[in-house]
Short mmCIF file of C-alpha atoms in Angstrom, two decimals:
data_model
loop_
_atom_site.label_atom_id
_atom_site.label_comp_id
_atom_site.label_asym_id
_atom_site.label_seq_id
_atom_site.Cartn_x
_atom_site.Cartn_y
_atom_site.Cartn_z
CA UNK P 5 0.00 0.00 0.00
CA UNK P 6 1.27 3.49 -0.74
CA UNK P 7 0.76 6.28 1.79
CA UNK P 8 0.83 9.71 0.19
CA UNK P 9 3.39 11.81 1.98
CA UNK P 10 1.30 14.99 2.16
CA UNK P 11 -1.37 12.98 3.96
CA UNK P 12 1.27 11.62 6.30
CA UNK P 13 2.72 15.02 7.05
CA UNK P 14 -0.68 16.41 7.89
CA UNK P 15 -1.79 13.57 10.12
CA UNK P 16 1.22 12.05 11.88
CA UNK P 17 3.33 13.45 14.71
CA UNK P 18 6.99 14.11 14.00
CA UNK P 19 9.41 11.72 15.70
CA UNK P 20 13.11 11.86 16.41
CA UNK P 21 15.59 9.49 18.04
CA UNK P 22 14.48 10.98 21.35
CA UNK P 23 10.74 10.92 20.65
CA UNK P 24 8.34 10.20 23.43
CA UNK P 25 8.09 6.53 24.29
CA UNK P 26 5.17 4.85 22.59
CA UNK P 27 2.69 3.21 24.88
CA UNK P 28 0.97 -0.03 23.94
CA UNK P 29 -2.09 -1.72 25.34
CA UNK P 30 -3.11 -5.29 26.01
CA UNK P 31 -5.17 -5.09 22.81
CA UNK P 32 -2.01 -4.21 20.88
CA UNK P 33 -0.34 -7.33 22.25
CA UNK P 34 -3.32 -9.56 21.54
CA UNK P 35 -3.42 -8.25 18.00
CA UNK P 36 0.32 -8.21 17.31
CA UNK P 37 1.82 -11.22 19.09
CA UNK P 38 1.73 -14.96 18.59
CA UNK P 39 -0.34 -15.71 21.67
CA UNK P 40 -0.56 -19.20 23.24
CA UNK P 41 -4.11 -19.38 21.86
CA UNK P 42 -2.74 -18.87 18.32
CA UNK P 43 0.48 -20.83 18.24
CA UNK P 44 -0.91 -24.32 18.91
CA UNK P 45 -2.86 -24.55 15.62
CA UNK P 46 -1.93 -24.07 11.97
CA UNK P 47 -4.35 -22.61 9.45
CA UNK P 48 -5.08 -24.85 6.47
CA UNK P 49 -8.31 -23.59 4.86
CA UNK P 50 -11.01 -20.93 5.17
CA UNK P 51 -14.48 -20.90 3.67
CA UNK P 52 -15.80 -17.39 4.16
CA UNK P 53 -19.49 -17.40 3.26
CA UNK P 54 -21.17 -14.00 3.65
CA UNK P 55 -24.05 -11.82 2.53
CA UNK P 56 -23.45 -8.12 1.96
CA UNK P 57 -26.45 -5.80 2.26
CA UNK P 58 -25.62 -2.41 0.67
CA UNK P 59 -28.86 -0.74 1.82
CA UNK P 60 -28.19 -1.40 5.50
CA UNK P 61 -24.36 -1.50 5.26
CA UNK P 62 -24.23 -4.89 6.95
CA UNK P 63 -22.35 -8.15 6.56
CA UNK P 64 -23.56 -11.48 7.90
CA UNK P 65 -22.48 -15.07 7.50
CA UNK P 66 -19.83 -17.44 8.75
CA UNK P 67 -16.22 -18.45 8.39
CA UNK P 68 -15.47 -22.17 8.48
CA UNK P 69 -11.92 -22.48 9.76
CA UNK P 70 -9.91 -25.64 9.04
CA UNK P 71 -6.76 -26.13 11.08
CA UNK P 72 -4.09 -28.65 11.96
CA UNK P 73 -3.32 -29.28 15.62
CA UNK P 74 0.37 -28.66 16.32
CA UNK P 75 0.19 -29.06 20.10
CA UNK P 76 -2.77 -30.16 22.16
CA UNK P 77 -4.73 -27.21 23.52
CA UNK P 78 -8.38 -26.36 24.07
CA UNK P 79 -8.66 -22.55 23.63
CA UNK P 80 -8.51 -20.84 20.23
CA UNK P 81 -8.13 -17.10 19.61
CA UNK P 82 -10.25 -15.68 16.79
CA UNK P 83 -10.22 -11.97 16.03
CA UNK P 84 -13.18 -9.79 15.07
CA UNK P 85 -13.46 -6.06 15.58
CA UNK P 86 -16.57 -4.22 16.84
CA UNK P 87 -19.16 -3.24 15.93
CA UNK P 88 -19.27 -6.69 14.28
CA UNK P 89 -20.30 -9.44 16.68
CA UNK P 90 -19.67 -13.17 16.83
CA UNK P 91 -23.08 -14.77 17.18
CA UNK P 92 -21.88 -18.30 17.90
CA UNK P 93 -19.11 -20.81 17.28
CA UNK P 94 -19.70 -24.48 16.54
CA UNK P 95 -17.52 -27.55 16.40
CA UNK P 96 -19.09 -30.88 15.46
CA UNK P 97 -22.45 -29.05 15.64
CA UNK P 98 -21.90 -28.27 19.30
CA UNK P 99 -22.06 -24.69 20.52
CA UNK P 100 -18.87 -23.44 22.13
CA UNK P 101 -18.28 -20.95 24.92
CA UNK P 102 -16.68 -17.66 23.84
CA UNK P 103 -14.87 -15.22 26.11
CA UNK P 104 -14.21 -11.86 24.51
CA UNK P 105 -11.42 -9.42 25.36
CA UNK P 106 -11.90 -6.49 23.04
CA UNK P 107 -11.16 -7.61 19.49
CA UNK P 108 -9.87 -11.02 20.61
CA UNK P 109 -12.37 -13.82 21.16
CA UNK P 110 -11.29 -16.97 22.98
CA UNK P 111 -13.24 -20.07 21.97
CA UNK P 112 -13.26 -22.99 24.43
CA UNK P 113 -13.18 -26.23 22.47
CA UNK P 114 -14.95 -29.33 23.75
CA UNK P 115 -13.63 -32.00 21.40
CA UNK P 116 -10.20 -33.50 21.97
CA UNK P 117 -7.55 -31.66 19.95
CA UNK P 118 -5.12 -34.45 19.07
CA UNK P 119 -1.79 -33.55 17.54
CA UNK P 120 -1.63 -33.68 13.71
CA UNK P 121 -5.41 -33.94 13.28
CA UNK P 122 -7.34 -31.59 11.00
CA UNK P 123 -10.39 -30.01 12.64
CA UNK P 124 -12.91 -27.30 11.82
CA UNK P 125 -14.72 -24.53 13.66
CA UNK P 126 -17.66 -22.56 12.27
CA UNK P 127 -17.74 -18.94 13.40
CA UNK P 128 -20.99 -17.07 12.72
CA UNK P 129 -21.06 -13.29 12.80
CA UNK P 130 -23.01 -10.22 11.69
CA UNK P 131 -23.30 -6.47 11.99
CA UNK P 132 -22.18 -3.19 10.50
CA UNK P 133 -18.43 -3.28 9.93
CA UNK P 134 -16.32 -0.21 10.50
CA UNK P 135 -16.73 2.18 7.60
CA UNK P 136 -13.56 3.45 5.98
CA UNK P 137 -13.53 7.24 6.07
CA UNK P 138 -10.40 7.71 3.95
CA UNK P 139 -9.54 4.30 2.50
CA UNK P 140 -7.12 2.66 2.29
CA UNK P 141 -5.32 4.45 5.14
CA UNK P 142 -7.91 4.12 7.88
CA UNK P 143 -9.30 0.75 6.75
CA UNK P 144 -12.70 -0.89 6.78
CA UNK P 145 -15.49 -1.09 4.20
CA UNK P 146 -16.06 1.70 1.67
CA UNK P 147 -19.79 2.06 1.03
CA UNK P 148 -19.99 4.33 -2.03
CA UNK P 149 -22.17 4.89 -5.10
CA UNK P 150 -21.08 4.98 -8.72
CA UNK P 151 -22.03 7.75 -11.15
CA UNK P 152 -25.32 5.97 -11.86
CA UNK P 153 -26.25 5.69 -8.19
CA UNK P 154 -25.49 1.98 -7.87
CA UNK P 155 -23.64 0.58 -4.85
CA UNK P 156 -19.85 0.59 -5.20
CA UNK P 157 -18.33 -1.25 -2.23
CA UNK P 158 -14.83 -2.44 -1.34
CA UNK P 159 -12.74 -3.65 1.59
CA UNK P 160 -9.27 -2.41 2.61
CA UNK P 161 -7.61 -3.30 5.88
CA UNK P 162 -3.81 -3.44 5.88
CA UNK P 163 -2.43 -2.72 9.33
CA UNK P 164 -5.85 -2.42 10.93
CA UNK P 165 -6.43 -6.08 10.15
CA UNK P 166 -8.83 -8.25 8.21
CA UNK P 167 -10.77 -8.81 11.42
CA UNK P 168 -12.32 -5.38 10.76
CA UNK P 169 -14.73 -7.17 8.39
CA UNK P 170 -14.47 -10.95 8.93
CA UNK P 171 -13.45 -13.32 11.77
CA UNK P 172 -10.06 -14.95 11.38
CA UNK P 173 -6.66 -15.66 12.90
CA UNK P 174 -5.51 -12.11 12.37
CA UNK P 175 -1.74 -12.34 12.47
CA UNK P 176 0.68 -12.27 9.56
CA UNK P 177 2.83 -15.23 10.62
CA UNK P 178 0.28 -17.89 9.65
CA UNK P 179 -1.15 -17.74 6.14
CA UNK P 180 -4.06 -19.94 5.21
CA UNK P 181 -3.08 -22.54 2.57
CA UNK P 182 -6.18 -22.01 0.43
CA UNK P 183 -9.47 -20.14 0.61
CA UNK P 184 -13.01 -20.20 -0.74
CA UNK P 185 -14.85 -16.90 -0.48
CA UNK P 186 -18.57 -16.91 -1.23
CA UNK P 187 -20.25 -13.52 -1.37
CA UNK P 188 -23.97 -12.93 -1.86
CA UNK P 189 -24.94 -9.53 -3.29
CA UNK P 190 -27.99 -7.94 -4.97
CA UNK P 191 -28.63 -9.58 -8.34
CA UNK P 192 -27.76 -6.47 -10.40
CA UNK P 193 -24.23 -6.31 -8.92
CA UNK P 194 -21.07 -8.41 -9.10
CA UNK P 195 -18.57 -9.35 -6.40
CA UNK P 196 -14.94 -9.71 -7.43
CA UNK P 197 -12.58 -11.37 -4.95
CA UNK P 198 -9.26 -13.18 -4.99
CA UNK P 199 -8.40 -16.21 -7.08
CA UNK P 200 -10.62 -17.73 -9.75
CA UNK P 201 -14.38 -17.60 -10.09
CA UNK P 202 -15.72 -21.13 -9.59
CA UNK P 203 -19.40 -20.45 -10.11
CA UNK P 204 -22.25 -17.97 -9.75
CA UNK P 205 -25.45 -19.05 -8.03
CA UNK P 206 -28.60 -17.12 -8.90
CA UNK P 207 -31.40 -16.63 -6.38
CA UNK P 208 -34.61 -14.59 -6.51
CA UNK P 209 -33.09 -11.21 -5.70
CA UNK P 210 -29.43 -12.02 -5.18
CA UNK P 211 -26.43 -13.76 -6.67
CA UNK P 212 -23.63 -15.63 -4.89
CA UNK P 213 -20.12 -15.42 -6.33
CA UNK P 214 -17.75 -18.21 -5.33
CA UNK P 215 -14.04 -17.41 -5.65
CA UNK P 216 -11.30 -19.94 -4.88
CA UNK P 217 -7.69 -19.14 -3.97
CA UNK P 218 -5.37 -22.12 -4.36
CA UNK P 219 -2.22 -20.45 -2.97
CA UNK P 220 -1.36 -19.29 0.55
CA UNK P 221 -2.73 -15.82 1.21
CA UNK P 222 -2.37 -13.30 4.04
CA UNK P 223 -5.55 -12.12 5.72
CA UNK P 224 -5.35 -8.47 4.68
CA UNK P 225 -4.90 -9.61 1.08
CA UNK P 226 -8.41 -11.11 1.04
CA UNK P 227 -10.95 -8.69 -0.41
CA UNK P 228 -14.47 -8.06 -1.61
CA UNK P 229 -15.25 -5.60 -4.42
CA UNK P 230 -18.90 -5.07 -5.26
CA UNK P 231 -20.21 -2.99 -8.12
CA UNK P 232 -21.80 -2.75 -11.53
CA UNK P 233 -18.73 -4.20 -13.21
CA UNK P 234 -17.88 -5.19 -16.75
CA UNK P 235 -15.01 -7.49 -17.63
CA UNK P 236 -12.29 -7.67 -20.23
CA UNK P 237 -8.98 -9.47 -20.22
CA UNK P 238 -6.06 -10.98 -22.08
CA UNK P 239 -3.76 -13.98 -22.14
CA UNK P 240 -0.17 -13.17 -21.22
CA UNK P 241 2.67 -15.44 -22.30
CA UNK P 242 4.68 -15.43 -19.10
CA UNK P 243 7.82 -17.17 -17.89
CA UNK P 244 5.92 -19.97 -16.22
CA UNK P 245 2.84 -20.45 -18.40
CA UNK P 246 -0.03 -18.63 -20.05
CA UNK P 247 -1.32 -16.19 -17.45
CA UNK P 248 -4.92 -15.02 -17.37
CA UNK P 249 -4.99 -11.25 -16.81
CA UNK P 250 -8.53 -10.09 -16.05
CA UNK P 251 -9.84 -6.58 -15.56
CA UNK P 252 -13.06 -5.53 -13.83
CA UNK P 253 -14.15 -1.90 -14.11
CA UNK P 254 -17.32 0.15 -13.84
CA UNK P 255 -19.10 -0.01 -17.17
CA UNK P 256 -18.80 3.74 -17.78
CA UNK P 257 -15.00 3.47 -17.54
CA UNK P 258 -14.52 0.57 -19.93
CA UNK P 259 -12.88 2.48 -22.79
CA UNK P 260 -10.57 4.42 -20.47
CA UNK P 261 -9.56 1.18 -18.77
CA UNK P 262 -8.76 -0.56 -22.05
CA UNK P 263 -6.24 2.20 -22.77
CA UNK P 264 -4.82 2.69 -19.27
CA UNK P 265 -4.49 -0.98 -18.38
CA UNK P 266 -1.96 -1.49 -21.16
CA UNK P 267 0.52 -0.81 -18.37
CA UNK P 268 -0.43 -4.17 -16.81
CA UNK P 269 1.33 -6.47 -19.32
CA UNK P 270 4.24 -4.00 -19.41
CA UNK P 271 4.43 -4.35 -15.64
CA UNK P 272 4.36 -8.14 -15.87
CA UNK P 273 7.15 -8.16 -18.45
CA UNK P 274 9.43 -5.99 -16.32
CA UNK P 275 8.75 -7.70 -13.00
CA UNK P 276 9.05 -11.23 -14.31
CA UNK P 277 12.44 -10.24 -15.73
CA UNK P 278 13.70 -8.72 -12.47
CA UNK P 279 11.79 -10.65 -9.79
CA UNK P 280 11.00 -13.99 -11.42
CA UNK P 281 7.72 -15.60 -12.49
CA UNK P 282 4.47 -14.13 -11.23
CA UNK P 283 3.87 -16.09 -8.00
CA UNK P 284 0.17 -16.92 -8.49
CA UNK P 285 -0.40 -18.29 -12.00
CA UNK P 286 -2.94 -20.78 -10.60
CA UNK P 287 -5.08 -17.91 -9.29
CA UNK P 288 -4.71 -15.52 -12.27
CA UNK P 289 -4.00 -11.78 -12.10
CA UNK P 290 -6.75 -9.18 -11.78
CA UNK P 291 -7.06 -5.41 -11.67
CA UNK P 292 -10.33 -4.35 -10.06
CA UNK P 293 -11.65 -0.78 -9.96
CA UNK P 294 -12.55 0.45 -6.47
CA UNK P 295 -13.76 3.72 -4.91
CA UNK P 296 -10.41 4.41 -3.22
CA UNK P 297 -6.81 4.73 -4.45
CA UNK P 298 -5.75 1.08 -4.50
CA UNK P 299 -4.25 -1.85 -2.58
CA UNK P 300 -2.20 -4.99 -3.19
CA UNK P 301 -4.85 -7.64 -2.57
CA UNK P 302 -3.39 -10.92 -3.82
CA UNK P 303 -4.44 -11.81 -7.40
CA UNK P 304 -7.10 -9.10 -7.03
CA UNK P 305 -5.14 -5.85 -7.11
CA UNK P 306 -7.45 -2.89 -6.61
CA UNK P 307 -7.25 0.29 -8.66
CA UNK P 308 -8.55 3.84 -8.17
CA UNK P 309 -5.96 6.09 -9.82
CA UNK P 310 -8.56 7.79 -12.06
CA UNK P 311 -7.08 6.34 -15.27
CA UNK P 312 -4.19 8.79 -15.39
CA UNK P 313 -0.44 8.39 -15.14
CA UNK P 314 1.63 9.25 -12.10
CA UNK P 315 0.19 9.23 -8.60
CA UNK P 316 -3.23 10.82 -9.19
CA UNK P 317 -1.54 12.77 -11.97
CA UNK P 318 1.54 13.74 -9.94
CA UNK P 319 5.17 12.66 -10.27
CA UNK P 320 6.35 11.84 -6.75
CA UNK P 321 9.97 11.92 -7.89
CA UNK P 322 9.92 15.32 -9.57
CA UNK P 323 12.12 13.81 -12.27
CA UNK P 324 9.51 13.56 -15.01
CA UNK P 325 9.85 9.79 -15.15
CA UNK P 326 6.98 9.27 -12.73
CA UNK P 327 4.57 10.38 -15.44
CA UNK P 328 5.60 7.54 -17.73
CA UNK P 329 3.46 4.98 -15.92
CA UNK P 330 0.32 4.54 -13.86
CA UNK P 331 1.64 4.53 -10.31
CA UNK P 332 -1.04 2.30 -8.81
CA UNK P 333 -0.82 -0.39 -11.50
CA UNK P 334 2.94 -0.63 -11.09
CA UNK P 335 3.32 -0.18 -7.32
CA UNK P 336 0.41 -2.30 -6.13
CA UNK P 337 1.21 -5.07 -8.62
CA UNK P 338 4.81 -5.09 -7.39
CA UNK P 339 3.42 -6.27 -4.08
CA UNK P 340 2.47 -9.57 -5.68
CA UNK P 341 6.16 -10.44 -5.30
CA UNK P 342 6.97 -8.47 -2.14
CA UNK P 343 4.04 -8.69 0.33
CA UNK P 344 1.99 -11.49 -1.17
CA UNK P 345 4.68 -13.97 -2.22
CA UNK P 346 7.20 -12.90 0.45
CA UNK P 347 5.26 -11.69 3.50
CA UNK P 348 6.53 -10.18 6.75
CA UNK P 349 5.71 -12.21 9.86
CA UNK P 350 5.38 -9.05 11.95
CA UNK P 351 4.22 -5.69 10.62
CA UNK P 352 7.28 -4.13 12.30
CA UNK P 353 9.14 -5.62 9.31
CA UNK P 354 6.81 -4.06 6.78
CA UNK P 355 9.82 -2.56 5.00
CA UNK P 356 10.18 -5.98 3.34
CA UNK P 357 6.89 -5.20 1.57
CA UNK P 358 7.30 -1.51 0.93
CA UNK P 359 11.01 -0.93 0.31
CA UNK P 360 11.24 -3.58 -2.38
CA UNK P 361 7.93 -2.50 -3.91
CA UNK P 362 8.86 1.18 -3.96
CA UNK P 363 12.08 0.01 -5.58
CA UNK P 364 9.99 -1.89 -8.15
CA UNK P 365 8.87 1.46 -9.57
CA UNK P 366 12.36 2.27 -10.80
CA UNK P 367 12.95 -1.35 -11.81
CA UNK P 368 9.95 -0.92 -14.13
CA UNK P 369 11.56 2.21 -15.55
CA UNK P 370 14.91 0.43 -15.83
CA UNK P 371 13.37 -2.29 -17.98
CA UNK P 372 11.38 -0.03 -20.29
CA UNK P 373 13.33 3.26 -20.31
CA UNK P 374 16.86 2.41 -19.22
CA UNK P 375 19.16 2.60 -16.23
CA UNK P 376 19.57 6.38 -16.33
CA UNK P 377 15.81 6.94 -16.14
CA UNK P 378 15.53 4.52 -13.22
CA UNK P 379 18.36 6.22 -11.32
CA UNK P 380 16.94 9.70 -11.85
CA UNK P 381 13.55 8.51 -10.62
CA UNK P 382 14.71 6.83 -7.41
CA UNK P 383 17.09 9.69 -6.58
CA UNK P 384 14.20 12.09 -7.14
CA UNK P 385 12.05 10.27 -4.61
CA UNK P 386 14.47 11.25 -1.84
CA UNK P 387 12.56 14.49 -1.48
CA UNK P 388 9.79 12.44 0.17
CA UNK P 389 12.06 11.04 2.90
CA UNK P 390 11.51 12.45 6.40
CA UNK P 391 14.06 10.54 8.53
CA UNK P 392 11.62 10.93 11.41
CA UNK P 393 11.99 7.52 13.04
CA UNK P 394 13.49 4.12 12.17
CA UNK P 395 12.06 2.09 9.31
CA UNK P 396 11.64 -0.98 11.52
CA UNK P 397 8.73 -0.70 13.94
CA UNK P 398 7.97 -2.25 17.34
CA UNK P 399 7.56 -6.01 17.43
CA UNK P 400 4.60 -7.97 18.80
CA UNK P 401 2.20 -5.00 19.04
CA UNK P 402 1.15 -4.57 15.38
CA UNK P 403 3.22 -1.39 14.98
CA UNK P 404 4.90 -0.51 11.71
CA UNK P 405 7.91 1.78 11.39
CA UNK P 406 8.36 5.06 9.54
CA UNK P 407 6.76 5.73 6.18
CA UNK P 408 10.38 6.10 5.06
CA UNK P 409 10.16 2.35 4.47
CA UNK P 410 9.00 3.40 0.98
CA UNK P 411 11.58 5.72 -0.53
CA UNK P 412 14.37 5.58 2.01
CA UNK P 413 14.05 1.82 1.65
CA UNK P 414 14.09 2.05 -2.15
CA UNK P 415 17.19 4.24 -2.06
CA UNK P 416 18.84 1.80 0.35
CA UNK P 417 18.29 -0.99 -2.18
CA UNK P 418 19.47 1.23 -5.03
CA UNK P 419 22.63 1.90 -3.01
CA UNK P 420 23.10 -1.83 -2.47
CA UNK P 421 22.91 -2.34 -6.22
CA UNK P 422 25.85 0.06 -6.58
CA UNK P 423 27.88 -1.86 -4.00
CA UNK P 424 27.35 -5.11 -5.88
CA UNK P 425 28.46 -3.42 -9.11
CA UNK P 426 27.04 -6.29 -11.17
CA UNK P 427 23.48 -5.89 -12.46
CA UNK P 428 23.06 -9.51 -13.46
CA UNK P 429 24.11 -10.62 -10.00
CA UNK P 430 21.66 -8.11 -8.48
CA UNK P 431 18.91 -9.44 -10.71
CA UNK P 432 19.73 -13.02 -9.68
CA UNK P 433 19.47 -11.98 -6.01
CA UNK P 434 16.05 -10.37 -6.49
CA UNK P 435 14.82 -13.44 -8.35
CA UNK P 436 16.42 -15.67 -5.76
CA UNK P 437 14.52 -13.99 -2.95
CA UNK P 438 11.25 -14.84 -4.68
CA UNK P 439 12.37 -18.42 -5.28
CA UNK P 440 13.98 -19.24 -1.95
CA UNK P 441 11.23 -17.55 0.11
CA UNK P 442 8.42 -18.60 -2.25
CA UNK P 443 5.03 -18.33 -0.49
CA UNK P 444 6.66 -17.81 2.91
CA UNK P 445 6.37 -15.45 5.84
CA UNK P 446 9.75 -14.03 6.83
CA UNK P 447 11.64 -11.80 9.26
CA UNK P 448 14.06 -8.94 8.72
CA UNK P 449 16.86 -11.16 10.00
CA UNK P 450 16.20 -13.73 7.27
CA UNK P 451 16.28 -11.11 4.53
CA UNK P 452 19.38 -9.40 5.90
CA UNK P 453 21.23 -12.72 6.17
CA UNK P 454 20.18 -13.74 2.68
CA UNK P 455 21.40 -10.48 1.12
CA UNK P 456 24.71 -10.62 3.01
CA UNK P 457 25.30 -14.22 1.93
CA UNK P 458 24.41 -13.67 -1.71
CA UNK P 459 26.33 -10.42 -2.10
CA UNK P 460 29.28 -11.77 -0.09
CA UNK P 461 29.32 -8.42 1.73
CA UNK P 462 28.88 -8.08 5.49
CA UNK P 463 25.81 -5.80 5.49
CA UNK P 464 25.34 -5.69 9.26
CA UNK P 465 26.20 -2.01 9.68
CA UNK P 466 24.60 -1.15 6.34
CA UNK P 467 21.20 -2.33 7.57
CA UNK P 468 21.75 -0.94 11.06
CA UNK P 469 22.33 2.46 9.44
CA UNK P 470 19.42 2.53 7.05
CA UNK P 471 16.79 0.42 8.83
CA UNK P 472 17.43 1.11 12.51
CA UNK P 473 18.82 4.66 12.54
CA UNK P 474 17.40 7.95 11.30
CA UNK P 475 20.72 9.57 10.39
CA UNK P 476 21.98 9.67 6.83
CA UNK P 477 25.74 9.14 6.49
CA UNK P 478 27.57 12.35 5.66
CA UNK P 479 30.80 12.19 3.71
CA UNK P 480 33.00 15.09 4.79
CA UNK P 481 35.97 15.77 2.57
CA UNK P 482 38.83 18.24 2.12
CA UNK P 483 40.79 18.84 -1.07
CA UNK P 484 44.16 20.51 -0.45
CA UNK P 485 47.73 20.28 -1.74
CA UNK P 486 47.13 17.31 -3.98
CA UNK P 487 45.42 15.26 -1.29
CA UNK P 488 41.86 14.19 -0.64
CA UNK P 489 40.95 13.79 3.02
CA UNK P 490 37.62 12.18 3.90
CA UNK P 491 35.54 10.58 6.65
CA UNK P 492 31.95 9.68 7.53
CA UNK P 493 29.88 11.42 10.19
CA UNK P 494 26.31 10.66 11.35
CA UNK P 495 26.96 6.93 11.27
CA UNK P 496 26.44 3.86 13.44
CA UNK P 497 29.50 2.21 14.98
CA UNK P 498 31.80 0.49 12.44
CA UNK P 499 29.93 1.83 9.41
CA UNK P 500 32.42 1.87 6.51
CA UNK P 501 30.41 1.58 3.30
CA UNK P 502 32.53 1.97 0.16
CA UNK P 503 31.50 4.72 -2.19
CA UNK P 504 32.23 5.64 -5.76
CA UNK P 505 33.59 9.08 -6.57
CA UNK P 506 34.54 10.67 -9.87
CA UNK P 507 37.83 12.52 -10.27
CA UNK P 508 37.69 14.41 -13.55
CA UNK P 509 34.84 12.02 -14.50
CA UNK P 510 37.00 8.93 -13.89
CA UNK P 511 35.36 6.57 -11.37
CA UNK P 512 37.30 5.54 -8.27
CA UNK P 513 36.32 3.78 -5.05
CA UNK P 514 37.06 4.91 -1.52
CA UNK P 515 36.03 3.29 1.77
CA UNK P 516 35.43 5.96 4.39
CA UNK P 517 34.81 5.30 8.07
CA UNK P 518 34.62 7.48 11.16
CA UNK P 519 38.33 8.33 11.00
CA UNK P 520 40.02 10.74 8.62
CA UNK P 521 41.75 9.05 5.70
CA UNK P 522 43.99 10.54 3.01
CA UNK P 523 44.25 9.75 -0.68
CA UNK P 524 46.65 11.23 -3.21
CA UNK P 525 44.64 13.49 -5.47
CA UNK P 526 45.43 14.31 -9.06
CA UNK P 527 42.73 16.18 -10.92
CA UNK P 528 40.62 19.29 -10.97
CA UNK P 529 37.08 18.16 -10.15
CA UNK P 530 35.58 15.73 -7.64
CA UNK P 531 31.99 14.49 -7.75
CA UNK P 532 30.35 12.06 -5.33
CA UNK P 533 28.25 9.46 -7.16
CA UNK P 534 24.62 10.51 -6.48
CA UNK P 535 23.41 6.90 -6.72
CA UNK P 536 24.60 6.34 -3.14
CA UNK P 537 22.13 7.51 -0.52
CA UNK P 538 24.44 9.69 1.55
CA UNK P 539 24.99 13.39 2.13
CA UNK P 540 28.29 15.01 1.24
CA UNK P 541 29.98 18.10 2.63
CA UNK P 542 33.10 19.75 1.30
CA UNK P 543 35.00 21.43 4.11
#
């Protein structure tokens, strides 16, 4: 998900290294940690079967939860946020006792939970879910109308949690292996969800759309999109197979969509080259129009960028290159690789989603417009960086880090590409991430270790500097009497990242650290390579 920086600046407090200590509640811990009532069972399958009533803004139905017993236990935590209410929970047709603590609901199981068995629980619920006021940032259900007055409804819930609109095990560490989502809507509307459409059941005044997801999926990636849609699509000859690319838009926007969505196969071409095969061929790829900006829902990417290039018609880099593509199509689709294929276990590590996906924007430009265009774009995005607080958030309380995870993170990765100094090796590392962590939930430590191993560079201080510190390294240098003196300031202990400089346009490498170093200097002009995310200061 992309958070517009003007919105952020207007709504978030400014932090520094010495910012006030954040305070967390028991609800934060129940939401953000792997509680004893979560860790003993492994999700295997959901069947979410619901009815959406646009007139009354309600959802009702049930979620049938299939799970494997890892360790014997008799209390299960299921999450659902008010004002929605769990009506009852059944196992083997027997009603179970539920104890609720805010958003967390503890279900006391009666049947024996033997290790390695597969069991099910039916959770029935209903009510008016939280309405999103400014989706996708605040989360919930958007209850809108299209230009013809017909209902136009969509879910968005990253960070807040999928439990804002349906009951589930609402933690990122455990993805369900597969999912059937059945949504009943008024007969003149369609529901578009993740995966492939299995069938449509027609009733007197309603229709039920059954969508099946055959790959693991994170909870916030599950979505409903309800509207007066029309469909068009294409077959894409991808690396792995023929990929179905389907597009669902409001009927009045069909012609605009046919033109604008030409960026979708261009995106697929670039990302399969750099990141590897699209991770969900079995479930197809979809772009679905929604009444908000957009989100990375797996195999059901949502779109609301008004059929114009840039970010709502703006170039966030100021370089001009941001107007060469539709920001939402490129950015949100990039999440299919980083967020949906490779998923953070804890939202504190959300940089794994957003840094790589923000970086995907200039990878798209690199593929279609060249390396210079890509560099100018990512360097241009530095103007959005605030350096307000660390990129990594607080663990076990559902707390993400700074919004700098987007473009500070992208510039960190762009800097790493320079250190490798081998684009084919860099490409093999990006593809390798999506192969070696295919359909997995991961931690920062796993990604850091992987990148250090594959680059054969000890990146410990590199990541400490850019992920865990707010300071940007400053290269101070003095040119005098045929000598170049240089050092780093504003750095973590032992930071000594090499950097490329140009002396009379001839590239040379130096490896500054906290101490002054001296290099013989022959030439008239020194330039610090701008592709490295540092500051420089001539003394």
